[in-house]
mmCIF file of C-alpha atoms in Angstrom:
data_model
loop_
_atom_site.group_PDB
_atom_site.id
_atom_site.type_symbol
_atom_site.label_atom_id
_atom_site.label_comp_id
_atom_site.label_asym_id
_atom_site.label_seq_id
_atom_site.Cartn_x
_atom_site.Cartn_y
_atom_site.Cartn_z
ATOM 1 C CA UNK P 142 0.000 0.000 0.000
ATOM 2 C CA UNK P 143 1.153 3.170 -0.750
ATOM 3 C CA UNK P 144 1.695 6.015 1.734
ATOM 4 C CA UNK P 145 0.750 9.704 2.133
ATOM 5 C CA UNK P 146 3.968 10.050 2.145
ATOM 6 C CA UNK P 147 4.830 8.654 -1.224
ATOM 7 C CA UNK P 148 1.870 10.321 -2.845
ATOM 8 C CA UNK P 149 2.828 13.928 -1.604
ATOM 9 C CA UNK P 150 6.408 13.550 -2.578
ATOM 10 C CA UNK P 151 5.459 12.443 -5.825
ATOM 11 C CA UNK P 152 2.947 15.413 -5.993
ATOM 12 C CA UNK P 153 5.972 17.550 -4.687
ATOM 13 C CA UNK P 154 8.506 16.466 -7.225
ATOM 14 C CA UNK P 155 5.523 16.778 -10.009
ATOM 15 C CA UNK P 156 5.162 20.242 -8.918
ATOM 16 C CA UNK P 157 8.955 21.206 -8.975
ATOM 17 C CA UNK P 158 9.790 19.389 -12.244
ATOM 18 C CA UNK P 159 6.597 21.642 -14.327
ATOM 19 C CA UNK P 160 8.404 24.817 -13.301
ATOM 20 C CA UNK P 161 11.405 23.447 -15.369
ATOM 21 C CA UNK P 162 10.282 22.836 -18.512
ATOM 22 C CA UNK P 163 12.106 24.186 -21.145
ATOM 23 C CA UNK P 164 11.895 27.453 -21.997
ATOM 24 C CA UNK P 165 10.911 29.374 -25.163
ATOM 25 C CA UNK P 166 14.289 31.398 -26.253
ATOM 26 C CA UNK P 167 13.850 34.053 -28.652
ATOM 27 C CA UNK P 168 16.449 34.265 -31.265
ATOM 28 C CA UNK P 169 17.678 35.919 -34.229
ATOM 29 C CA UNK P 170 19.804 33.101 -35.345
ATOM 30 C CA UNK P 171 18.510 30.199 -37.625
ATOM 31 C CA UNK P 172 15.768 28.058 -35.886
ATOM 32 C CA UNK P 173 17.155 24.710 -34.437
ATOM 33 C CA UNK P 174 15.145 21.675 -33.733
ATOM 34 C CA UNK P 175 15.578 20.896 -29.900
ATOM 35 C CA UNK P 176 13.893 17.484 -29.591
ATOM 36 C CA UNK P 177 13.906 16.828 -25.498
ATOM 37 C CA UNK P 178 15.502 13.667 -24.327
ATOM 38 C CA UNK P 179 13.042 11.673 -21.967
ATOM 39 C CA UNK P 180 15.010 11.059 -18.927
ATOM 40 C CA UNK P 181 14.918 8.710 -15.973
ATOM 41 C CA UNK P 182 13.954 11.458 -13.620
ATOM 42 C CA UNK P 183 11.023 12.483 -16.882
ATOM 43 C CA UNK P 184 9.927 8.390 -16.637
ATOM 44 C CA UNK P 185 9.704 8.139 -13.055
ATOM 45 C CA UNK P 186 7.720 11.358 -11.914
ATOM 46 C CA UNK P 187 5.233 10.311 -15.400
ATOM 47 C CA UNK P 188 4.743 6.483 -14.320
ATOM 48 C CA UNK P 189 3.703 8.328 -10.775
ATOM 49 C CA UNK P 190 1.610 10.668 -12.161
ATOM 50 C CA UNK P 191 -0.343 8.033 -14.125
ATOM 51 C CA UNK P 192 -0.469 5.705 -10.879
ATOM 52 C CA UNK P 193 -1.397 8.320 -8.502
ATOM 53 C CA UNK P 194 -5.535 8.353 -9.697
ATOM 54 C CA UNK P 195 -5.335 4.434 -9.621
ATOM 55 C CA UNK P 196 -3.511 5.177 -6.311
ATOM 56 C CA UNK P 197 -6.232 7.311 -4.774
ATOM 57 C CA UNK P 198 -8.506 4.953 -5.509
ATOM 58 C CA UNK P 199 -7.356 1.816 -3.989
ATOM 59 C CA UNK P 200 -6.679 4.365 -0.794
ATOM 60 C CA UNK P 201 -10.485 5.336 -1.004
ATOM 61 C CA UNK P 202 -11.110 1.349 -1.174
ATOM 62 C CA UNK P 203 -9.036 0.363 1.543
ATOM 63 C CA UNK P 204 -10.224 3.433 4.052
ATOM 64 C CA UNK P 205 -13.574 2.173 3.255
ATOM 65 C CA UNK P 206 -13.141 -1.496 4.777
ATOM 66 C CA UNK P 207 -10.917 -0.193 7.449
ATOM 67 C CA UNK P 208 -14.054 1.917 8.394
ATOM 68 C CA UNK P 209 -16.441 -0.962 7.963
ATOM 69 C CA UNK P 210 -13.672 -3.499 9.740
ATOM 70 C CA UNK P 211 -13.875 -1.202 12.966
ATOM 71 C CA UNK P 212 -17.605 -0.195 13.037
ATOM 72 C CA UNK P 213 -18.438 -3.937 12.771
ATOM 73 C CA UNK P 214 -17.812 -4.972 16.426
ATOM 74 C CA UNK P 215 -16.535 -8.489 16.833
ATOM 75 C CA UNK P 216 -18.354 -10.544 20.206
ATOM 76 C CA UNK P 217 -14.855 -11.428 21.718
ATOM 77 C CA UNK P 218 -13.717 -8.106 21.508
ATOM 78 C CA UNK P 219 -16.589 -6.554 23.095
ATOM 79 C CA UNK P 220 -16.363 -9.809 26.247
ATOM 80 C CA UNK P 221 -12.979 -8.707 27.031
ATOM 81 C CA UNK P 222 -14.128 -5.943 29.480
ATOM 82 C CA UNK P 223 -16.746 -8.113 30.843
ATOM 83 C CA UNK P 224 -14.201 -11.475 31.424
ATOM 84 C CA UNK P 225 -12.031 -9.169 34.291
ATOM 85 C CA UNK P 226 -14.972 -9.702 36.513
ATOM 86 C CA UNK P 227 -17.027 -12.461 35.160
ATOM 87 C CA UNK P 228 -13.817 -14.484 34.141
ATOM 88 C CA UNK P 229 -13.192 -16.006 30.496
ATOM 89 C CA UNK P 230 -15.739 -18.097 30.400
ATOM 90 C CA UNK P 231 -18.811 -16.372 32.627
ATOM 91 C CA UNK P 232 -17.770 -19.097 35.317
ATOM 92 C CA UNK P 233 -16.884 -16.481 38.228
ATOM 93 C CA UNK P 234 -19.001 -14.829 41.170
ATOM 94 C CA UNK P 235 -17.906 -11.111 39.350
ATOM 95 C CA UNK P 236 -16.358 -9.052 42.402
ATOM 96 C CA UNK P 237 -17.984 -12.112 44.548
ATOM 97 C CA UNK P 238 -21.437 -11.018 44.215
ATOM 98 C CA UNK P 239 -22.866 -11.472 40.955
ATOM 99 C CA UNK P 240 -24.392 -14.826 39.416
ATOM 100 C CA UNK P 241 -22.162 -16.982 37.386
ATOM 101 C CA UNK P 242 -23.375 -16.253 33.511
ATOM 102 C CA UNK P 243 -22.190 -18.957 32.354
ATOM 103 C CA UNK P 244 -25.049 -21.104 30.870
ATOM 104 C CA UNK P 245 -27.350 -18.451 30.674
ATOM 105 C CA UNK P 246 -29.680 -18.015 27.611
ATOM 106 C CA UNK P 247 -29.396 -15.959 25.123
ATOM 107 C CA UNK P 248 -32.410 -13.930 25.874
ATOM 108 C CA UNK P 249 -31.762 -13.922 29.517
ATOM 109 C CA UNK P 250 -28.385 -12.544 28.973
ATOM 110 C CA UNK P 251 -30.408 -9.548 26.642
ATOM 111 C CA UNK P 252 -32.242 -8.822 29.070
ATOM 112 C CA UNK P 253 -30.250 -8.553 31.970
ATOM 113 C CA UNK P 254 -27.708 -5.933 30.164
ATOM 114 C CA UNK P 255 -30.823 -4.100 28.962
ATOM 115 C CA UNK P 256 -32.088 -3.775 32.354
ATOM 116 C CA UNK P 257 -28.622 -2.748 33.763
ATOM 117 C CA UNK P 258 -28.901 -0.075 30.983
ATOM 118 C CA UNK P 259 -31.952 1.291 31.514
ATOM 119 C CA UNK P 260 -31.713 0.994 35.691
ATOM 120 C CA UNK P 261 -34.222 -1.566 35.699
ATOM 121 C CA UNK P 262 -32.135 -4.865 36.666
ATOM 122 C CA UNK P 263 -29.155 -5.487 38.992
ATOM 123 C CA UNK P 264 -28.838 -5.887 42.665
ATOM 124 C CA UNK P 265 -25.660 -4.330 44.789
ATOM 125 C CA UNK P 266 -23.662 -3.855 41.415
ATOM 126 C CA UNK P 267 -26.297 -2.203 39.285
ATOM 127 C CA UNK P 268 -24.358 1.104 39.575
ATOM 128 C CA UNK P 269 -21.084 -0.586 38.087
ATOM 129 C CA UNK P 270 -22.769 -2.743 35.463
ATOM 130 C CA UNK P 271 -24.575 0.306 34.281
ATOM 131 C CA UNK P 272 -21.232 2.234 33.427
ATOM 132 C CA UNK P 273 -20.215 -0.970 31.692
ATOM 133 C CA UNK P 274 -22.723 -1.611 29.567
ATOM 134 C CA UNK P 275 -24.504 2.203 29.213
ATOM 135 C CA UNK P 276 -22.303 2.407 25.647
ATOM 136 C CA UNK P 277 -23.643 -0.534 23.406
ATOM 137 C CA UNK P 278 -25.650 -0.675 20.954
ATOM 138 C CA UNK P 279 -28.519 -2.952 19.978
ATOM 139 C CA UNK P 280 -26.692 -5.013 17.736
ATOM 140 C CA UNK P 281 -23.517 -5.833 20.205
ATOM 141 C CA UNK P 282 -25.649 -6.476 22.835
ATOM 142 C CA UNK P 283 -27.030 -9.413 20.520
ATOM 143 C CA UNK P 284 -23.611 -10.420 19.807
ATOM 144 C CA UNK P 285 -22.604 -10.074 23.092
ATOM 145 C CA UNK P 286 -25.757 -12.589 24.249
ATOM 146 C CA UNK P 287 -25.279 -14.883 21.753
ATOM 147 C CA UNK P 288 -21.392 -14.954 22.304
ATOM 148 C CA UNK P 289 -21.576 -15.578 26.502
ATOM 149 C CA UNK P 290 -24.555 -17.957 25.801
ATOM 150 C CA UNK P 291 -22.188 -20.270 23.853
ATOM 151 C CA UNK P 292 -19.947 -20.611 27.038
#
């Protein structure tokens, strides 16, 4: 993949070499035919120029499933902040006073983290489950059910 930093030098040196271009002299001798010599600095900075569109585009391509790569969240990801407590498997008391999880249901599990969302669930560590759970979404809290339910 190419870098901004390849691109903009390649812009830079594009830039430089059209301010020196050869020049129209003005002459009272006999007319001579200059024919200009296409040299390896003339090749390179024209094979970047034609690659830098193609270029762009396969930037705009990649940024694109970087961006959809990131705002799809992945289960495990998302149980890593829950396993501190709960353990890696949902088989620990969390802070020695919650249930285990493991082996809950799906829809058990939805509903408990909705109801520590919305206040309405949760005994002595309602407060701290709340904070934990206030950020997701609908869709990773389906993940997330599905995900400890496999346990």
């Amino acid at each position: 993949m190419i870098s901004k930093k390849i691109i903009l030098s390649v812009a830079t040196i594009a830039i430089i070499y059209s301010g020196c271009q050869d020049k129209e002299v003005v002459s009272t001798e006999e007319p001579v035919e200059v024919k200009k010599v296409e040299t390896t600095v003339d090749k390179v900075v024209n094979n970047q120029i034609n690659n830098v569109e193609p270029t762009v585009e396969k930037v705009k391509e990649v940024t694109e499933e970087v961006i959809k790569a990131v705002a799809t969240p992945d289960a495990k990801v998302l149980y890593v902040k829950c396993a501190g407590c709960h353990g890696a498997n949902g088989e620990k008391v969390a802070l020695g006073k919650s249930k285990i999880i493991k082996g809950w249901d799906s829809l058990k599990i939805t509903n408990a983290i909705n109801g520590y969302k919305d206040g309405t669930y949760g005994g002595t560590m309602k407060g701290l489950m709340k904070s934990q759970v206030i950020s997701l979404n609908d869709k990773e809290i389906e993940l997330l059910s599905k995900y400890i339910s496999a346990f």
